[in-house]
Amino acid sequence: MTTISRRSFIQTVLALGATAAWGQPLPTHSKAPWHERRDFYPEGVASGDPQSDSVLLWTRRPPTTGNAVERLTVEVAQDESFTRVIATAEAPISEASDWTCRVLAGGLRSAQVYWYRFTDADGNGSRVGRTLTAPSDNDTTPVRFAFVSCQNANQGAQNAYRRMIFEDERAAEQDRLGFVLHLGDFIYEIVWYPQDRPQGMYGRRLRDIVRYEHGEKVHDFHIPTDVGDYRAIYRAYLHDPDLQDARARWPFVCMWDNHEFSWIGWQSLQQFGGINRPAQARKVAANQAFFEYQPARLYKPSGPTLNQFDPPRVVDAPITHFDEHGLGLEPNNLVAIHSLRGYRTMRWGRNVELIITDQRSYRSEEPTYRTEAQAFMSDAFPGLMPQEVLDILDGGCAYNNGHPPPTIRYGGKDIANFRRDQPPTTILGVEQKAWFLERLKQSKATWKIWGDTVATLDMRADPQNLPIGLTRPWPGAGYAGFDASTGTGDHSTAYTERGEIYDFVRDRGITGFATIAGDRHSFWAGLAAKGLPPKAFEPVGIAFVTGSISAPGVIEAFEHAFPRDHPLRSLFVGQGPADTRPQALMNLLLRHGVRSCLEYLHSGDVQKARALSNADLSPHVSFVDMGGHGYAVVRVTSDALETEFVCIPRPIERSEGADGGPLLYRTKHRVSLWHKGEAPKLETRIVEGDAKFSV
Ligand SMILES: [Fe+2]
């Protein structure tokens, strides 16, 4: 390591506000009196945001009776038994950061496995963690990483991590995962206490994982109100043995989605019962807990304090004035949303640049969550909204080149266009979007992988093709999209912004553009296109969404909550003549359309059903499973990208086996690197199991 790189390392350390451990060229035997006391480190260990020469290490060591530890020793070694230790450092811990400890280990070699552990002055040691560094920028060795989202410890088990560990331990060295990208909903801040909902959630029992000391009860659930509550929910989640083992095995790269702050949160606003309320103090508290519990390279304006967040003071002042991009100008809102910057890039060898963005802190209000949008929804078509309505609501004052219609036709009526004077929806916000596009343009990596916490692939249905008499006439002019409450409100209905990004990709001749997302609690593989028939369909990239680790998906919710006697229930969770339980027909609906669903309900024959596919409905979708749980693995080489979906059964209870339980299916979705001006082509293979309605 040269003096210059050592100096730049120290600058990085200062910018991150971390203690540093510096790698020495000659390894030595550990001198720490370490003996493992996992009970003294109840949240385990973790590492995060690896680069080719450094990685962040993390633990938490709360005081034991009468003993507040002020310093920990961290050791980094080339072997699991610490006979070849290459870095040692002393790291302070204190109550100010809830006894969490972050250390940046630097001076490391690229593409290496390292082991690390923490020890207090009495030799009480953490468990041993394993981590990896990134390959150097010119390394063309194939790489693999996993992406995950949406783990709910209140309602389910984290069997997906157990399966991931099981497979990785048995994989050949070159096939092991380099890191785990977590695309948000690492925690769910909304918690049901078991006694508040004795019937459980859908068919699941509720776990008593946390009691918020200062929580607020909303309807029948509880939400955190201060940093102590947000810290408590992270701790509760990290007590999950499968999640804790996963964090100890791989470096995690974490980005928050909505539930790290608030369910229908946007900027520093919360929304309950359709009413927005300012929550600047809670946004800062959520950021502080994220900073303390996730070892990530994040920027905070409070400066390079060691290991401390230093929350800015804010008050929950009303947010009433918005700029031309929908950004609330109230000063406390601006301070709160800028108190921690999560968007960043990560390089992983010659072939991968990961561009990670924040979809919640800067976004404008989701139009379909507005009360005025209810006028475009109907109980006869739950969750569905005409796509032309979604398009007009998204575009706001910019729709139709700045000539939005004063009214919108719906069900034979002309309804006021409440969005005609408001800016088009932005999910990234103007500043982040400019940064994102610049990174896309500048990237030298073969594959530019956008880690977008929310999905980009259109989710639509064709109720206009329903036979007359089955239900009321469809109130729209053509295809249907879905409102935010059924799982979109993401980049799939932010047509203006998505179009701007995709046009940029096309116009700059950017190839190898792939998006990976979470949030939707479903597996999707497909092509990235700004328009679908009858508009032009011109893919500029590929896109994937991973199923949730454990949070319930739409199919599960519909099985329990879609009215039993509703004429459209069977299109979503219907049964063929020979089926004994509800089937995930919604997959068929989204992929092939209503005629395929009706055929299956009549004959029970999937082949016959697919033969009636509406080819214009979803030419962008190769695979969709609205009921799938598990994780996704990306494998990248210089000339191809392949994403694998590993789908497990509904994780209602913990599987005690070493493999985390059985698989439902494993599928692979491969694309060859395309040339400028060419459209990507995605090939889907079912490798294991049956995913019958998904293709
Ligand atoms: Fe989620």
XYZ file of C-alpha atoms and ligand atoms in Angstrom:
696
model
C 0.000 0.000 0.000
C 1.504 3.337 -1.032
C 1.563 6.484 1.079
C -0.985 8.080 -1.242
C -3.446 5.238 -0.923
C -2.907 5.194 2.830
C -3.650 8.926 2.903
C -6.771 8.474 0.807
C -7.781 5.634 3.103
C -7.485 7.925 6.116
C -9.613 10.514 4.309
C -12.204 7.823 3.668
C -12.111 6.881 7.332
C -12.700 10.476 8.330
C -15.525 10.900 5.849
C -17.207 7.759 7.145
C -16.703 8.594 10.771
C -15.257 5.192 11.530
C -12.360 3.764 13.455
C -9.788 2.220 11.135
C -7.936 -1.085 11.221
C -4.988 -1.080 8.859
C -3.871 -4.266 7.124
C -0.197 -5.192 7.619
C 1.744 -7.164 5.032
C 3.059 -9.739 7.536
C 0.424 -11.711 9.404
C 0.924 -12.541 13.081
C -0.756 -14.849 15.552
C -3.620 -13.272 17.527
C -2.627 -11.770 20.864
C -6.182 -11.097 22.024
C -7.422 -13.170 24.973
C -10.587 -13.969 22.966
C -13.079 -16.491 24.250
C -16.457 -16.532 22.603
C -19.354 -15.014 24.562
C -22.142 -14.610 22.042
C -24.490 -13.586 24.837
C -22.425 -10.398 25.287
C -22.956 -9.523 21.609
C -26.650 -10.391 21.217
C -26.976 -8.827 17.747
C -23.988 -10.710 16.357
C -21.487 -9.250 13.930
C -21.750 -7.869 10.424
C -19.724 -6.409 7.602
C -20.768 -4.106 4.820
C -20.020 -2.150 1.661
C -16.824 -3.946 0.637
C -14.377 -2.328 -1.748
C -11.279 -3.884 -3.261
C -9.105 -2.771 -0.323
C -11.487 -2.225 2.580
C -14.705 -3.258 4.275
C -16.754 -1.983 7.209
C -17.062 -4.221 10.272
C -19.789 -4.011 12.883
C -20.946 -5.329 16.222
C -22.854 -4.263 19.301
C -21.679 -4.811 22.860
C -24.256 -3.531 25.366
C -23.269 -3.204 29.031
C -23.573 -6.325 31.099
C -24.405 -5.942 34.803
C -22.318 -3.118 36.174
C -19.931 -3.218 33.274
C -20.084 -0.640 30.490
C -17.338 -1.472 28.020
C -15.755 1.602 26.464
C -13.469 -0.023 23.914
C -13.361 -3.165 21.847
C -10.437 -4.736 20.050
C -11.160 -5.812 16.512
C -8.989 -8.321 14.703
C -8.983 -9.142 10.995
C -7.349 -12.365 9.911
C -6.663 -14.454 6.855
C -7.837 -17.576 8.627
C -10.771 -18.560 10.769
C -8.599 -19.502 13.748
C -6.791 -16.142 13.768
C -3.273 -17.480 13.436
C -2.674 -15.012 10.566
C -4.011 -11.705 11.860
C -3.312 -8.810 9.497
C -5.061 -5.933 11.259
C -5.905 -5.005 14.835
C -7.520 -1.827 16.148
C -9.136 -0.406 19.231
C -12.628 0.913 18.650
C -14.612 3.076 21.071
C -18.220 2.278 21.844
C -20.698 4.301 23.822
C -24.311 4.742 24.730
C -24.532 7.628 22.225
C -24.658 5.114 19.390
C -26.528 2.462 21.342
C -23.313 0.491 21.973
C -22.862 -0.254 18.280
C -19.345 -0.277 16.892
C -18.162 0.426 13.340
C -14.633 -0.156 12.131
C -13.253 0.307 8.641
C -10.723 -2.403 7.847
C -8.369 -1.122 5.144
C -5.121 -2.067 3.434
C -6.733 -5.371 2.441
C -6.100 -7.407 -0.688
C -8.756 -7.562 -3.371
C -11.077 -10.536 -3.874
C -10.107 -12.172 -0.574
C -11.981 -13.847 2.220
C -11.217 -12.464 5.702
C -12.372 -13.316 9.196
C -12.948 -10.794 11.957
C -13.976 -10.703 15.611
C -14.346 -8.264 18.487
C -13.020 -8.716 22.037
C -13.428 -6.640 25.189
C -10.646 -6.020 27.747
C -11.656 -9.142 29.685
C -11.420 -11.368 26.623
C -15.170 -11.693 26.131
C -15.386 -12.152 22.389
C -17.985 -11.863 19.680
C -18.675 -14.691 17.312
C -16.316 -14.832 14.345
C -17.518 -13.114 11.185
C -16.515 -13.854 7.623
C -16.288 -11.187 4.948
C -14.925 -10.586 1.464
C -13.308 -7.765 -0.429
C -14.312 -6.758 -3.935
C -12.220 -7.748 -6.941
C -10.075 -4.975 -8.411
C -11.559 -2.781 -11.141
C -9.934 -4.751 -13.959
C -10.652 -8.217 -12.625
C -12.844 -10.129 -15.108
C -13.426 -13.201 -12.935
C -17.159 -14.080 -12.960
C -18.954 -12.792 -9.890
C -22.036 -13.778 -7.992
C -24.079 -11.875 -5.495
C -27.532 -12.228 -3.958
C -30.244 -9.618 -3.738
C -33.040 -9.746 -1.189
C -35.765 -7.626 0.378
C -38.702 -7.592 2.753
C -38.043 -9.733 5.820
C -40.785 -9.673 8.404
C -39.768 -11.166 11.754
C -43.143 -10.252 13.272
C -44.998 -12.457 10.781
C -42.628 -15.063 9.398
C -39.372 -17.003 9.445
C -36.144 -16.195 7.635
C -35.720 -19.643 6.077
C -34.490 -18.058 2.859
C -31.236 -17.052 4.555
C -30.752 -20.580 5.903
C -31.145 -21.935 2.361
C -28.726 -19.312 1.026
C -26.110 -20.261 3.631
C -26.635 -23.978 2.973
C -26.079 -23.598 -0.763
C -23.128 -21.226 -0.405
C -21.289 -23.492 2.025
C -21.566 -26.322 -0.472
C -20.701 -24.301 -3.566
C -17.296 -24.393 -5.234
C -15.073 -21.479 -4.193
C -15.606 -19.623 -7.490
C -19.394 -20.008 -7.254
C -19.783 -18.485 -3.809
C -21.559 -15.206 -3.218
C -19.470 -12.063 -3.011
C -22.040 -10.051 -1.071
C -25.735 -9.731 -0.285
C -27.521 -6.643 -1.558
C -30.447 -5.841 0.707
C -32.977 -3.665 -1.096
C -34.950 -2.621 1.912
C -37.615 -3.565 4.409
C -34.811 -4.980 6.495
C -37.191 -4.155 9.336
C -40.927 -3.532 9.340
C -41.522 -0.624 11.671
C -45.224 -1.519 11.933
C -45.600 -4.260 14.498
C -48.660 -6.154 15.622
C -48.516 -7.245 19.237
C -50.071 -10.722 19.432
C -52.837 -9.690 21.823
C -53.979 -6.894 19.508
C -54.673 -9.370 16.742
C -55.378 -12.792 18.254
C -56.486 -14.122 14.872
C -52.925 -13.538 13.556
C -52.053 -12.147 10.144
C -53.661 -14.114 7.300
C -52.812 -17.703 8.219
C -49.774 -16.745 10.286
C -49.197 -16.366 13.994
C -47.745 -13.077 15.195
C -44.452 -13.178 17.078
C -43.956 -11.045 20.155
C -40.646 -9.553 19.004
C -40.654 -6.032 20.437
C -42.578 -3.618 22.638
C -41.983 0.015 21.751
C -41.247 2.027 24.866
C -42.670 5.191 23.336
C -44.628 3.639 20.483
C -47.854 4.904 19.001
C -50.793 2.635 18.356
C -52.465 3.160 14.993
C -55.519 1.001 14.253
C -54.377 -2.356 15.642
C -50.616 -2.004 15.103
C -47.765 -0.114 16.740
C -45.163 2.213 15.257
C -41.916 3.671 16.630
C -41.833 7.324 17.619
C -38.226 7.966 18.622
C -34.712 6.677 18.110
C -35.033 4.308 21.060
C -37.995 2.620 19.373
C -36.250 2.390 15.993
C -33.167 0.902 17.665
C -35.387 -1.595 19.460
C -36.864 -2.917 16.229
C -33.405 -3.391 14.653
C -32.290 -5.307 17.725
C -35.418 -7.456 17.622
C -34.755 -8.359 13.982
C -31.084 -9.092 14.576
C -32.035 -11.638 17.226
C -33.337 -13.799 14.395
C -30.772 -16.625 14.158
C -30.923 -17.022 10.364
C -30.541 -13.325 9.632
C -27.742 -13.090 12.171
C -25.890 -16.020 10.600
C -26.252 -14.469 7.139
C -24.792 -11.174 8.335
C -21.885 -13.065 9.862
C -21.187 -14.931 6.598
C -21.267 -12.241 3.891
C -20.828 -8.510 3.628
C -24.220 -6.862 3.238
C -24.885 -3.815 1.104
C -28.028 -2.244 2.504
C -30.410 0.393 1.255
C -33.580 1.388 3.029
C -37.000 1.230 1.442
C -40.193 2.521 3.069
C -40.454 0.411 6.216
C -37.101 1.514 7.616
C -38.947 4.788 8.243
C -42.693 4.494 7.693
C -45.119 2.334 5.737
C -46.530 5.044 3.458
C -43.657 7.393 4.164
C -42.403 9.905 1.646
C -39.799 12.579 2.375
C -40.331 13.095 6.116
C -44.086 12.618 5.975
C -46.050 9.689 7.297
C -49.493 8.741 6.046
C -52.154 6.917 8.010
C -55.836 6.752 7.146
C -55.205 8.782 4.003
C -53.865 11.746 5.967
C -50.306 13.033 5.623
C -48.620 14.157 8.802
C -45.222 15.749 9.292
C -42.733 13.396 10.960
C -39.356 15.094 10.635
C -38.176 13.902 14.051
C -39.086 10.306 13.236
C -37.311 10.483 9.872
C -34.129 11.617 11.640
C -34.586 8.877 14.255
C -35.038 6.259 11.516
C -31.874 7.489 9.780
C -29.941 7.429 13.030
C -30.903 3.823 13.764
C -30.061 2.794 10.195
C -26.668 4.466 10.496
C -25.984 2.733 13.792
C -27.139 -0.755 12.820
C -26.063 -1.044 9.162
C -22.346 -0.980 8.354
C -22.671 1.097 5.193
C -20.712 3.895 3.545
C -23.214 6.680 4.048
C -22.755 10.407 4.026
C -24.070 12.487 6.899
C -23.677 16.257 6.983
C -22.988 16.357 10.723
C -19.353 15.614 9.946
C -16.757 12.945 10.580
C -17.558 12.152 14.187
C -16.303 8.787 15.293
C -19.063 6.239 15.441
C -21.796 8.753 16.190
C -24.682 10.001 14.140
C -25.166 13.381 15.855
C -28.813 13.866 14.927
C -29.792 17.331 13.767
C -32.548 18.976 15.786
C -35.830 19.159 13.904
C -39.430 19.848 14.760
C -42.509 18.322 13.140
C -43.622 21.476 11.361
C -46.405 21.303 8.737
C -45.099 20.722 5.206
C -47.328 22.753 2.956
C -45.152 24.301 0.249
C -43.637 22.179 -2.494
C -41.289 23.129 -5.312
C -41.738 22.327 -9.005
C -40.553 18.741 -8.362
C -42.850 18.060 -5.422
C -40.123 18.557 -2.801
C -41.432 19.952 0.493
C -39.617 23.214 1.198
C -40.273 23.278 4.928
C -36.763 23.658 6.460
C -37.107 20.800 8.960
C -38.181 18.494 6.134
C -35.033 19.382 4.185
C -32.799 18.870 7.213
C -34.442 15.534 8.014
C -34.253 14.014 4.539
C -30.657 15.177 4.112
C -29.544 13.902 7.510
C -28.300 10.709 5.871
C -27.511 10.099 2.195
C -27.932 6.496 1.158
C -27.499 6.615 -2.610
C -24.085 5.431 -3.699
C -22.235 3.221 -6.147
C -20.224 0.095 -5.654
C -17.721 -1.400 -8.069
C -17.236 -5.163 -8.178
C -14.509 -5.985 -10.682
C -14.456 -5.160 -14.377
C -18.026 -6.219 -15.019
C -20.228 -4.778 -12.307
C -21.071 -1.306 -11.185
C -23.935 -1.239 -8.751
C -25.786 2.079 -8.628
C -27.979 2.145 -5.541
C -30.712 4.750 -5.176
C -33.101 6.005 -2.480
C -36.761 5.859 -3.527
C -38.356 7.349 -0.425
C -36.540 10.399 0.898
C -36.910 12.725 -2.087
C -39.981 11.387 -3.851
C -43.125 13.365 -4.555
C -46.444 12.138 -3.259
C -47.802 8.958 -4.845
C -50.889 10.111 -6.801
C -52.957 6.973 -6.188
C -52.643 7.468 -2.415
C -54.436 10.805 -2.725
C -58.053 10.719 -1.589
C -59.125 12.273 -4.923
C -57.815 9.152 -6.687
C -60.577 7.091 -5.042
C -62.897 8.415 -7.754
C -60.965 6.241 -10.234
C -61.259 3.050 -8.190
C -64.157 0.641 -7.985
C -65.071 -2.241 -5.698
C -66.036 -4.129 -8.850
C -62.331 -4.105 -9.871
C -60.270 -4.237 -6.674
C -56.762 -2.828 -7.067
C -57.222 -2.078 -10.756
C -57.088 1.372 -12.336
C -57.244 2.209 -16.025
C -53.754 2.651 -17.347
C -54.689 5.868 -19.155
C -55.812 7.299 -15.804
C -52.548 6.281 -14.109
C -50.686 7.883 -16.995
C -52.518 11.209 -16.677
C -52.182 11.236 -12.872
C -48.458 10.512 -13.121
C -47.809 13.195 -15.728
C -49.581 15.981 -13.835
C -49.061 19.367 -15.477
C -46.491 17.878 -17.886
C -48.914 15.364 -19.388
C -49.488 15.662 -23.130
C -46.596 18.111 -23.554
C -47.934 20.410 -20.895
C -51.574 20.204 -21.923
C -53.197 17.911 -19.356
C -56.937 17.341 -19.695
C -59.141 19.194 -17.173
C -61.195 16.034 -16.657
C -60.564 12.296 -16.979
C -63.123 9.852 -18.369
C -63.911 6.965 -16.018
C -66.915 4.672 -16.204
C -68.754 7.006 -18.546
C -68.219 10.056 -16.304
C -65.847 12.998 -16.594
C -63.997 13.420 -13.309
C -61.825 16.418 -12.417
C -58.116 15.876 -13.049
C -56.800 16.754 -9.590
C -53.228 16.501 -10.832
C -53.427 18.986 -13.697
C -51.560 21.753 -11.825
C -49.030 19.522 -10.074
C -45.604 18.336 -11.202
C -45.098 14.858 -12.673
C -44.294 12.165 -10.146
C -40.651 11.785 -9.253
C -39.387 8.914 -7.162
C -35.719 9.873 -7.277
C -36.073 13.626 -6.858
C -34.271 16.058 -9.124
C -30.853 16.039 -7.440
C -30.523 12.284 -7.066
C -31.809 11.712 -10.599
C -29.112 13.953 -12.041
C -26.510 12.034 -10.033
C -27.968 8.702 -11.155
C -27.938 9.583 -14.855
C -24.395 10.902 -14.586
C -23.241 7.658 -12.954
C -24.934 5.622 -15.689
C -23.190 7.683 -18.331
C -19.774 7.569 -16.677
C -19.719 3.913 -15.729
C -16.932 1.884 -17.308
C -18.277 -1.450 -16.067
C -19.710 -3.969 -18.536
C -22.956 -4.192 -16.579
C -24.561 -1.121 -15.070
C -26.811 -2.600 -12.398
C -29.375 -0.264 -10.893
C -30.231 -1.291 -7.339
C -33.677 0.288 -7.215
C -35.555 -0.709 -4.074
C -38.855 -0.487 -5.974
C -39.881 -2.383 -9.093
C -39.801 -0.967 -12.617
C -41.689 -3.654 -14.572
C -45.265 -2.796 -15.579
C -47.897 -4.833 -13.777
C -51.046 -4.864 -15.823
C -54.168 -6.823 -16.675
C -56.741 -6.795 -19.498
C -60.185 -6.490 -17.882
C -61.406 -4.953 -21.156
C -61.376 -8.545 -22.480
C -63.696 -9.951 -19.826
C -66.826 -11.539 -21.291
C -69.957 -9.425 -21.005
C -72.086 -10.348 -18.048
C -69.340 -11.691 -15.757
C -69.237 -8.425 -13.849
C -69.866 -4.739 -14.410
C -68.364 -3.161 -17.560
C -64.696 -2.165 -17.147
C -64.696 1.618 -16.563
C -61.446 2.202 -18.463
C -60.600 2.583 -22.126
C -58.116 -0.314 -22.333
C -55.539 -1.997 -20.123
C -55.523 -1.799 -16.332
C -52.639 -1.043 -14.033
C -52.672 -1.397 -10.262
C -52.994 1.229 -7.564
C -50.298 1.649 -4.937
C -52.193 -0.262 -2.260
C -51.936 -3.453 -4.332
C -48.213 -3.162 -4.660
C -47.173 -0.640 -7.262
C -46.783 3.113 -6.741
C -43.255 2.309 -7.847
C -41.223 2.973 -10.980
C -43.721 0.940 -13.015
C -46.332 3.698 -12.786
C -43.907 6.642 -12.596
C -44.129 6.670 -16.387
C -42.610 10.114 -16.892
C -39.509 9.522 -14.794
C -38.998 5.978 -16.006
C -39.344 7.174 -19.600
C -36.763 9.878 -18.985
C -34.293 7.308 -17.622
C -34.889 4.790 -20.408
C -34.644 7.468 -23.109
C -31.320 8.508 -21.585
C -30.083 4.904 -21.753
C -31.179 4.606 -25.373
C -29.904 7.999 -26.502
C -26.479 7.508 -24.898
C -26.172 4.020 -26.343
C -25.717 2.508 -22.873
C -25.659 -1.295 -22.984
C -25.607 -3.810 -20.145
C -28.293 -1.873 -18.268
C -29.984 -4.095 -15.667
C -32.307 -3.200 -12.802
C -32.755 -5.259 -9.659
C -35.506 -4.433 -7.202
C -37.508 -5.572 -4.199
C -40.600 -4.165 -2.478
C -43.199 -5.993 -4.546
C -43.028 -9.270 -2.612
C -42.945 -11.206 -5.875
C -40.479 -12.594 -8.410
C -40.355 -10.870 -11.796
C -37.997 -11.204 -14.756
C -38.404 -9.122 -17.856
C -37.387 -6.385 -20.226
C -37.119 -2.700 -19.366
C -39.307 -0.677 -21.731
C -41.048 2.634 -21.265
C -44.085 1.674 -23.321
C -46.227 -1.402 -23.924
C -48.700 -2.119 -26.753
C -50.616 -0.365 -28.162
C -47.672 2.034 -27.640
C -44.283 1.123 -29.126
C -42.447 -1.619 -27.200
C -38.705 -0.915 -27.316
C -36.659 -2.571 -24.551
C -33.465 -0.823 -23.440
C -32.427 -3.212 -20.672
C -33.471 -6.018 -18.400
C -35.155 -5.928 -15.013
C -35.728 -8.257 -12.097
C -37.655 -8.177 -8.845
C -36.973 -10.559 -5.975
C -39.650 -12.222 -3.867
C -39.785 -11.300 -0.214
C -37.649 -13.139 2.281
C -40.696 -13.611 4.507
C -43.246 -10.766 4.333
C -46.634 -11.889 2.959
C -47.295 -11.263 -0.715
C -50.422 -10.258 -2.616
C -51.563 -13.823 -3.334
C -51.506 -14.658 0.358
C -53.345 -11.446 1.197
C -55.965 -12.079 -1.499
C -56.530 -15.666 -0.380
C -57.625 -14.277 2.967
C -58.979 -10.840 2.174
C -60.466 -10.890 -1.359
C -64.257 -11.173 -0.850
C -65.307 -14.825 -1.279
C -68.331 -14.003 -3.411
C -66.611 -11.433 -5.634
C -67.039 -12.277 -9.340
C -63.343 -11.541 -10.018
C -61.868 -13.445 -7.069
C -61.128 -16.484 -9.185
C -58.985 -14.454 -11.597
C -56.562 -13.821 -8.715
C -56.824 -16.860 -6.442
C -59.152 -19.246 -8.276
C -59.272 -23.023 -8.510
C -59.423 -25.303 -11.533
C -61.863 -28.257 -11.512
C -59.311 -30.599 -9.882
C -57.677 -28.137 -7.482
C -58.247 -28.540 -3.779
C -56.950 -25.139 -2.738
C -56.635 -21.614 -4.212
C -54.060 -21.255 -6.984
C -51.857 -18.289 -7.873
C -53.948 -17.455 -10.937
C -52.962 -13.818 -10.619
C -49.664 -14.837 -12.245
C -51.558 -16.062 -15.284
C -53.664 -12.907 -15.254
C -50.598 -10.629 -15.320
C -48.606 -12.694 -17.782
C -51.320 -13.914 -20.219
C -54.603 -12.163 -19.440
C -58.185 -12.857 -18.447
C -58.956 -15.335 -21.250
C -56.153 -17.618 -20.056
C -57.472 -17.432 -16.500
C -61.007 -18.278 -17.576
C -59.750 -21.220 -19.625
C -57.822 -22.598 -16.655
C -60.815 -22.191 -14.362
C -62.895 -24.114 -16.880
C -60.510 -26.907 -17.903
C -57.725 -26.920 -15.325
C -55.289 -27.191 -18.264
C -52.358 -24.749 -18.045
C -51.196 -25.446 -21.617
C -54.630 -24.698 -23.030
C -54.762 -21.585 -20.860
C -51.408 -20.299 -22.145
C -52.533 -20.932 -25.714
C -55.101 -18.147 -25.221
C -52.447 -15.658 -24.147
C -52.984 -12.013 -24.966
C -49.579 -11.359 -26.556
C -49.938 -7.585 -26.227
C -50.587 -7.636 -22.485
C -47.120 -8.323 -21.104
C -44.520 -8.769 -23.846
C -41.997 -7.428 -21.323
C -42.562 -10.214 -18.755
C -40.762 -13.567 -18.936
C -41.645 -14.676 -15.452
C -43.920 -13.504 -12.653
C -44.790 -15.071 -9.304
C -46.872 -12.891 -7.008
C -46.742 -15.571 -4.307
C -43.025 -16.336 -4.282
C -40.635 -16.029 -1.338
C -36.902 -16.517 -1.285
C -33.976 -14.729 -2.832
C -32.281 -13.991 -6.131
C -28.697 -14.539 -7.232
C -27.014 -12.611 -10.021
C -24.102 -14.168 -11.908
C -22.145 -11.851 -14.145
C -19.463 -12.451 -16.737
C -18.009 -10.263 -19.467
C -20.631 -11.408 -21.943
C -23.726 -12.494 -20.003
C -25.823 -11.820 -16.952
C -27.931 -14.511 -15.341
C -30.375 -14.093 -12.487
C -31.529 -17.109 -10.540
C -34.685 -17.142 -8.431
C -34.618 -19.523 -5.475
C -38.205 -19.905 -4.308
C -39.166 -21.505 -0.996
C -42.599 -22.349 0.445
C -44.441 -19.685 2.415
C -42.131 -19.198 5.453
C -44.768 -19.363 8.151
C -42.606 -21.250 10.655
C -38.863 -21.662 10.995
C -37.475 -24.712 9.281
C -35.078 -26.368 11.690
C -33.160 -28.286 9.024
C -29.717 -27.185 7.854
C -31.087 -26.503 4.348
C -33.839 -24.142 5.512
C -36.518 -26.466 4.166
C -37.529 -27.566 0.673
C -37.513 -25.525 -2.532
C -40.608 -24.813 -4.576
C -38.621 -24.041 -7.705
C -35.402 -22.612 -9.066
C -35.421 -20.634 -12.304
C -32.670 -18.962 -14.339
C -33.023 -15.916 -16.542
C -30.107 -15.208 -18.841
C -29.261 -12.377 -21.193
C -26.207 -12.044 -23.437
C -24.585 -8.658 -23.534
C -26.219 -6.767 -26.369
C -24.651 -4.190 -28.653
C -25.582 -0.550 -28.972
C -28.853 -0.263 -30.894
C -29.825 -3.905 -30.236
C -32.611 -5.016 -27.927
C -31.741 -7.433 -25.108
C -33.223 -10.928 -25.193
C -34.021 -12.821 -22.022
C -34.076 -16.637 -21.865
C -35.932 -18.278 -18.988
C -35.320 -21.834 -17.765
C -37.039 -23.718 -14.958
C -34.154 -25.620 -13.411
C -35.941 -27.315 -10.539
C -39.541 -27.682 -9.368
C -42.720 -26.335 -10.889
C -43.594 -22.680 -11.437
C -46.668 -23.447 -13.495
C -48.569 -20.134 -13.641
C -45.434 -17.978 -13.723
C -44.297 -18.481 -17.325
Fe -41.831 -5.021 1.805
